[in-house]
Amino acid sequence: ESHTDGDSITLPSFGTYTITVWSMLPHMHALGTGFDMRVSGDSGDSCIIQSDGYDFDNQQNYIFTEPLSVSNGDSIEWSCTWDNSTSNSDLYYDPPIDIQYGEGSDDEMCLFFGLISDD
């Protein structure tokens, strides 16, 4: 069964500042199948990074051709999708059991490591 979860953060709206996002490296474990990160603000919505083909054995740091600017008051939203069904060849347990957040290889997580600078 496929499961998607995520969260969001809104950058504080006091002052004037811009954060430049140069690259992003999404990370999950073997049950991960997809991820999505978006920014929304006064200038509209844009995708930072998205894939429906996550592969634990082929994790990538995506370096952007054009860095993305994120300003005060903008919201960043992210989500990850996992497949804990018997159709997933990377299944940890057969039959499947509930998987929890954790750092072990048979746990799961939804992390995004970014290279950013404060302008």
mmCIF file of N, CA, C and O in Angstrom, residues 16-80:
data_model
loop_
_atom_site.group_PDB
_atom_site.id
_atom_site.type_symbol
_atom_site.label_atom_id
_atom_site.label_comp_id
_atom_site.label_asym_id
_atom_site.label_seq_id
_atom_site.Cartn_x
_atom_site.Cartn_y
_atom_site.Cartn_z
ATOM 1 N N THR A 16 13.676 41.819 5.564
ATOM 2 C CA THR A 16 13.758 41.497 4.147
ATOM 3 C C THR A 16 15.004 40.671 3.928
ATOM 4 O O THR A 16 16.104 41.104 4.243
ATOM 5 N N TYR A 17 14.836 39.474 3.392
ATOM 6 C CA TYR A 17 15.973 38.599 3.115
ATOM 7 C C TYR A 17 15.590 37.615 2.030
ATOM 8 O O TYR A 17 14.420 37.397 1.748
ATOM 9 N N THR A 18 16.595 37.020 1.434
ATOM 10 C CA THR A 18 16.403 35.994 0.412
ATOM 11 C C THR A 18 17.366 34.853 0.698
ATOM 12 O O THR A 18 18.513 35.080 1.053
ATOM 13 N N ILE A 19 16.871 33.639 0.545
ATOM 14 C CA ILE A 19 17.697 32.443 0.656
ATOM 15 C C ILE A 19 17.802 31.854 -0.748
ATOM 16 O O ILE A 19 16.792 31.706 -1.436
ATOM 17 N N THR A 20 19.008 31.546 -1.174
ATOM 18 C CA THR A 20 19.217 30.935 -2.476
ATOM 19 C C THR A 20 19.425 29.439 -2.296
ATOM 20 O O THR A 20 20.264 29.021 -1.499
ATOM 21 N N VAL A 21 18.641 28.636 -3.027
ATOM 22 C CA VAL A 21 18.746 27.178 -2.986
ATOM 23 C C VAL A 21 19.541 26.746 -4.212
ATOM 24 O O VAL A 21 19.114 26.954 -5.345
ATOM 25 N N TRP A 22 20.715 26.142 -3.991
ATOM 26 C CA TRP A 22 21.617 25.740 -5.049
ATOM 27 C C TRP A 22 21.436 24.277 -5.458
ATOM 28 O O TRP A 22 21.642 23.913 -6.603
ATOM 29 N N SER A 23 21.114 23.431 -4.489
ATOM 30 C CA SER A 23 20.932 22.009 -4.791
ATOM 31 C C SER A 23 20.072 21.369 -3.713
ATOM 32 O O SER A 23 19.889 21.932 -2.626
ATOM 33 N N MET A 24 19.574 20.173 -4.017
ATOM 34 C CA MET A 24 18.729 19.446 -3.069
ATOM 35 C C MET A 24 18.989 17.950 -3.240
ATOM 36 O O MET A 24 19.086 17.450 -4.353
ATOM 37 N N LEU A 25 19.110 17.252 -2.089
ATOM 38 C CA LEU A 25 19.311 15.808 -2.096
ATOM 39 C C LEU A 25 18.221 15.180 -1.236
ATOM 40 O O LEU A 25 18.269 15.271 -0.013
ATOM 41 N N PRO A 26 17.207 14.575 -1.863
ATOM 42 C CA PRO A 26 16.165 13.884 -1.091
ATOM 43 C C PRO A 26 16.694 12.540 -0.586
ATOM 44 O O PRO A 26 17.528 11.909 -1.244
ATOM 45 N N HIS A 27 16.210 12.113 0.581
ATOM 46 C CA HIS A 27 16.670 10.846 1.149
ATOM 47 C C HIS A 27 15.533 10.114 1.848
ATOM 48 O O HIS A 27 14.833 10.684 2.681
ATOM 49 N N MET A 28 15.360 8.865 1.456
ATOM 50 C CA MET A 28 14.478 7.917 2.121
ATOM 51 C C MET A 28 15.229 6.597 2.137
ATOM 52 O O MET A 28 16.377 6.529 1.698
ATOM 53 N N HIS A 29 14.589 5.559 2.621
ATOM 54 C CA HIS A 29 15.201 4.234 2.565
ATOM 55 C C HIS A 29 14.560 3.442 1.435
ATOM 56 O O HIS A 29 13.963 4.021 0.525
ATOM 57 N N ALA A 30 14.668 2.123 1.448
ATOM 58 C CA ALA A 30 14.317 1.292 0.292
ATOM 59 C C ALA A 30 12.843 1.317 -0.098
ATOM 60 O O ALA A 30 12.508 1.033 -1.244
ATOM 61 N N LEU A 31 11.932 1.648 0.825
ATOM 62 C CA LEU A 31 10.509 1.677 0.482
ATOM 63 C C LEU A 31 10.095 2.964 -0.221
ATOM 64 O O LEU A 31 8.984 3.069 -0.726
ATOM 65 N N GLY A 32 10.986 3.968 -0.249
ATOM 66 C CA GLY A 32 10.675 5.243 -0.889
ATOM 67 C C GLY A 32 10.448 5.087 -2.382
ATOM 68 O O GLY A 32 11.181 4.371 -3.067
ATOM 69 N N THR A 33 9.417 5.764 -2.885
ATOM 70 C CA THR A 33 9.110 5.701 -4.317
ATOM 71 C C THR A 33 9.014 7.075 -4.966
ATOM 72 O O THR A 33 9.112 7.191 -6.182
ATOM 73 N N GLY A 34 8.784 8.132 -4.183
ATOM 74 C CA GLY A 34 8.634 9.456 -4.772
ATOM 75 C C GLY A 34 8.770 10.556 -3.748
ATOM 76 O O GLY A 34 8.648 10.329 -2.546
ATOM 77 N N PHE A 35 9.044 11.775 -4.245
ATOM 78 C CA PHE A 35 9.182 12.934 -3.369
ATOM 79 C C PHE A 35 8.773 14.186 -4.127
ATOM 80 O O PHE A 35 8.728 14.210 -5.361
ATOM 81 N N ASP A 36 8.472 15.227 -3.364
ATOM 82 C CA ASP A 36 8.021 16.490 -3.942
ATOM 83 C C ASP A 36 8.368 17.610 -2.966
ATOM 84 O O ASP A 36 8.161 17.456 -1.754
ATOM 85 N N MET A 37 8.922 18.709 -3.472
ATOM 86 C CA MET A 37 9.165 19.893 -2.654
ATOM 87 C C MET A 37 8.802 21.117 -3.481
ATOM 88 O O MET A 37 9.214 21.241 -4.630
ATOM 89 N N ARG A 38 8.003 21.993 -2.873
ATOM 90 C CA ARG A 38 7.513 23.188 -3.571
ATOM 91 C C ARG A 38 7.657 24.414 -2.682
ATOM 92 O O ARG A 38 7.696 24.300 -1.466
ATOM 93 N N VAL A 39 7.717 25.566 -3.341
ATOM 94 C CA VAL A 39 7.728 26.837 -2.621
ATOM 95 C C VAL A 39 6.574 27.678 -3.157
ATOM 96 O O VAL A 39 6.280 27.660 -4.351
ATOM 97 N N SER A 40 5.882 28.346 -2.261
ATOM 98 C CA SER A 40 4.804 29.236 -2.678
ATOM 99 C C SER A 40 4.943 30.553 -1.929
ATOM 100 O O SER A 40 5.335 30.586 -0.768
ATOM 101 N N GLY A 41 4.635 31.616 -2.636
ATOM 102 C CA GLY A 41 4.746 32.953 -2.056
ATOM 103 C C GLY A 41 4.092 33.974 -2.947
ATOM 104 O O GLY A 41 3.290 33.643 -3.836
ATOM 105 N N ASP A 42 4.464 35.235 -2.761
ATOM 106 C CA ASP A 42 3.874 36.333 -3.528
ATOM 107 C C ASP A 42 4.079 36.177 -5.033
ATOM 108 O O ASP A 42 3.254 36.609 -5.825
ATOM 109 N N SER A 43 5.191 35.549 -5.439
ATOM 110 C CA SER A 43 5.474 35.408 -6.871
ATOM 111 C C SER A 43 4.856 34.146 -7.464
ATOM 112 O O SER A 43 5.112 33.806 -8.611
ATOM 113 N N GLY A 44 4.042 33.423 -6.687
ATOM 114 C CA GLY A 44 3.363 32.227 -7.185
ATOM 115 C C GLY A 44 3.942 30.950 -6.603
ATOM 116 O O GLY A 44 4.692 30.979 -5.636
ATOM 117 N N ASP A 45 3.583 29.834 -7.201
ATOM 118 C CA ASP A 45 4.041 28.518 -6.757
ATOM 119 C C ASP A 45 5.069 27.982 -7.741
ATOM 120 O O ASP A 45 4.926 28.166 -8.947
ATOM 121 N N SER A 46 6.080 27.300 -7.218
ATOM 122 C CA SER A 46 7.046 26.656 -8.101
ATOM 123 C C SER A 46 7.549 25.371 -7.466
ATOM 124 O O SER A 46 7.620 25.244 -6.245
ATOM 125 N N CYS A 47 7.887 24.438 -8.317
ATOM 126 C CA CYS A 47 8.426 23.155 -7.881
ATOM 127 C C CYS A 47 9.923 23.310 -7.671
ATOM 128 O O CYS A 47 10.634 23.806 -8.542
ATOM 129 N N ILE A 48 10.406 22.888 -6.509
ATOM 130 C CA ILE A 48 11.844 22.860 -6.270
ATOM 131 C C ILE A 48 12.406 21.560 -6.833
ATOM 132 O O ILE A 48 13.390 21.554 -7.563
ATOM 133 N N ILE A 49 11.768 20.456 -6.479
ATOM 134 C CA ILE A 49 12.235 19.146 -6.919
ATOM 135 C C ILE A 49 11.074 18.157 -6.800
ATOM 136 O O ILE A 49 10.279 18.243 -5.874
ATOM 137 N N GLN A 50 10.979 17.217 -7.767
ATOM 138 C CA GLN A 50 9.883 16.241 -7.752
ATOM 139 C C GLN A 50 10.308 15.026 -8.553
ATOM 140 O O GLN A 50 10.953 15.152 -9.584
ATOM 141 N N SER A 51 9.936 13.839 -8.057
ATOM 142 C CA SER A 51 10.183 12.606 -8.797
ATOM 143 C C SER A 51 9.243 11.516 -8.316
ATOM 144 O O SER A 51 8.967 11.411 -7.131
ATOM 145 N N ASP A 52 8.775 10.719 -9.245
ATOM 146 C CA ASP A 52 7.992 9.525 -8.918
ATOM 147 C C ASP A 52 8.842 8.275 -9.097
ATOM 148 O O ASP A 52 8.314 7.165 -9.098
ATOM 149 N N GLY A 53 10.170 8.452 -9.248
ATOM 150 C CA GLY A 53 11.054 7.326 -9.493
ATOM 151 C C GLY A 53 12.218 7.260 -8.525
ATOM 152 O O GLY A 53 13.340 6.989 -8.944
ATOM 153 N N TYR A 54 11.952 7.524 -7.237
ATOM 154 C CA TYR A 54 13.030 7.464 -6.249
ATOM 155 C C TYR A 54 13.617 6.062 -6.190
ATOM 156 O O TYR A 54 12.888 5.072 -6.226
ATOM 157 N N ASP A 55 14.945 5.978 -6.103
ATOM 158 C CA ASP A 55 15.637 4.689 -6.026
ATOM 159 C C ASP A 55 16.713 4.793 -4.950
ATOM 160 O O ASP A 55 17.675 5.547 -5.106
ATOM 161 N N PHE A 56 16.563 4.049 -3.876
ATOM 162 C CA PHE A 56 17.519 4.072 -2.766
ATOM 163 C C PHE A 56 18.942 3.770 -3.238
ATOM 164 O O PHE A 56 19.906 4.316 -2.714
ATOM 165 N N ASP A 57 19.078 2.923 -4.252
ATOM 166 C CA ASP A 57 20.397 2.551 -4.761
ATOM 167 C C ASP A 57 20.966 3.562 -5.751
ATOM 168 O O ASP A 57 22.068 3.366 -6.263
ATOM 169 N N ASN A 58 20.211 4.615 -6.053
ATOM 170 C CA ASN A 58 20.672 5.628 -7.000
ATOM 171 C C ASN A 58 20.256 7.011 -6.507
ATOM 172 O O ASN A 58 19.561 7.745 -7.203
ATOM 173 N N GLN A 59 20.676 7.378 -5.302
ATOM 174 C CA GLN A 59 20.336 8.681 -4.738
ATOM 175 C C GLN A 59 21.198 9.749 -5.398
ATOM 176 O O GLN A 59 22.374 9.526 -5.668
ATOM 177 N N GLN A 60 20.588 10.899 -5.650
ATOM 178 C CA GLN A 60 21.275 11.963 -6.363
ATOM 179 C C GLN A 60 21.163 13.285 -5.639
ATOM 180 O O GLN A 60 20.148 13.574 -5.009
ATOM 181 N N ASN A 61 22.222 14.085 -5.767
ATOM 182 C CA ASN A 61 22.172 15.478 -5.354
ATOM 183 C C ASN A 61 21.845 16.272 -6.617
ATOM 184 O O ASN A 61 22.611 16.266 -7.572
ATOM 185 N N TYR A 62 20.674 16.893 -6.653
ATOM 186 C CA TYR A 62 20.226 17.641 -7.811
ATOM 187 C C TYR A 62 20.755 19.069 -7.707
ATOM 188 O O TYR A 62 20.331 19.835 -6.839
ATOM 189 N N ILE A 63 21.715 19.410 -8.571
ATOM 190 C CA ILE A 63 22.297 20.756 -8.602
ATOM 191 C C ILE A 63 21.546 21.540 -9.667
ATOM 192 O O ILE A 63 21.475 21.125 -10.832
ATOM 193 N N PHE A 64 20.972 22.664 -9.268
ATOM 194 C CA PHE A 64 20.103 23.418 -10.151
ATOM 195 C C PHE A 64 20.899 24.278 -11.122
ATOM 196 O O PHE A 64 21.858 24.947 -10.728
ATOM 197 N N THR A 65 20.488 24.285 -12.388
ATOM 198 C CA THR A 65 21.093 25.158 -13.390
ATOM 199 C C THR A 65 20.848 26.611 -13.018
ATOM 200 O O THR A 65 21.743 27.444 -13.109
ATOM 201 N N GLU A 66 19.644 26.893 -12.606
ATOM 202 C CA GLU A 66 19.276 28.226 -12.123
ATOM 203 C C GLU A 66 18.911 28.104 -10.656
ATOM 204 O O GLU A 66 17.907 27.451 -10.323
ATOM 205 N N PRO A 67 19.692 28.684 -9.744
ATOM 206 C CA PRO A 67 19.349 28.600 -8.319
ATOM 207 C C PRO A 67 17.980 29.223 -8.058
ATOM 208 O O PRO A 67 17.536 30.108 -8.788
ATOM 209 N N LEU A 68 17.320 28.730 -7.026
ATOM 210 C CA LEU A 68 15.980 29.189 -6.671
ATOM 211 C C LEU A 68 16.067 30.162 -5.507
ATOM 212 O O LEU A 68 16.757 29.891 -4.521
ATOM 213 N N SER A 69 15.371 31.285 -5.612
ATOM 214 C CA SER A 69 15.325 32.261 -4.526
ATOM 215 C C SER A 69 14.062 32.059 -3.704
ATOM 216 O O SER A 69 12.966 31.946 -4.252
ATOM 217 N N VAL A 70 14.230 32.012 -2.398
ATOM 218 C CA VAL A 70 13.112 31.890 -1.461
ATOM 219 C C VAL A 70 13.193 33.095 -0.532
ATOM 220 O O VAL A 70 14.247 33.371 0.036
ATOM 221 N N SER A 71 12.084 33.808 -0.395
ATOM 222 C CA SER A 71 12.079 35.056 0.374
ATOM 223 C C SER A 71 11.292 34.934 1.661
ATOM 224 O O SER A 71 10.521 33.984 1.847
ATOM 225 N N ASN A 72 11.467 35.914 2.528
ATOM 226 C CA ASN A 72 10.715 35.930 3.776
ATOM 227 C C ASN A 72 9.223 35.885 3.481
ATOM 228 O O ASN A 72 8.742 36.485 2.536
ATOM 229 N N GLY A 73 8.505 35.080 4.266
ATOM 230 C CA GLY A 73 7.068 34.909 4.092
ATOM 231 C C GLY A 73 6.686 33.774 3.156
ATOM 232 O O GLY A 73 5.527 33.374 3.125
ATOM 233 N N ASP A 74 7.640 33.254 2.366
ATOM 234 C CA ASP A 74 7.348 32.129 1.469
ATOM 235 C C ASP A 74 7.150 30.852 2.279
ATOM 236 O O ASP A 74 7.716 30.691 3.355
ATOM 237 N N SER A 75 6.357 29.941 1.743
ATOM 238 C CA SER A 75 6.145 28.631 2.363
ATOM 239 C C SER A 75 6.844 27.563 1.543
ATOM 240 O O SER A 75 6.791 27.583 0.316
ATOM 241 N N ILE A 76 7.499 26.632 2.226
ATOM 242 C CA ILE A 76 8.124 25.481 1.587
ATOM 243 C C ILE A 76 7.368 24.253 2.065
ATOM 244 O O ILE A 76 7.201 24.045 3.263
ATOM 245 N N GLU A 77 6.884 23.462 1.120
ATOM 246 C CA GLU A 77 6.123 22.250 1.424
ATOM 247 C C GLU A 77 6.857 21.059 0.837
ATOM 248 O O GLU A 77 7.427 21.151 -0.253
ATOM 249 N N TRP A 78 6.857 19.929 1.545
ATOM 250 C CA TRP A 78 7.522 18.732 1.046
ATOM 251 C C TRP A 78 6.719 17.502 1.402
ATOM 252 O O TRP A 78 5.946 17.502 2.355
ATOM 253 N N SER A 79 6.907 16.461 0.612
ATOM 254 C CA SER A 79 6.265 15.176 0.896
ATOM 255 C C SER A 79 7.115 14.052 0.327
ATOM 256 O O SER A 79 7.918 14.247 -0.586
ATOM 257 N N CYS A 80 6.932 12.876 0.899
ATOM 258 C CA CYS A 80 7.573 11.652 0.426
ATOM 259 C C CYS A 80 6.512 10.570 0.331
ATOM 260 O O CYS A 80 5.544 10.580 1.084
#
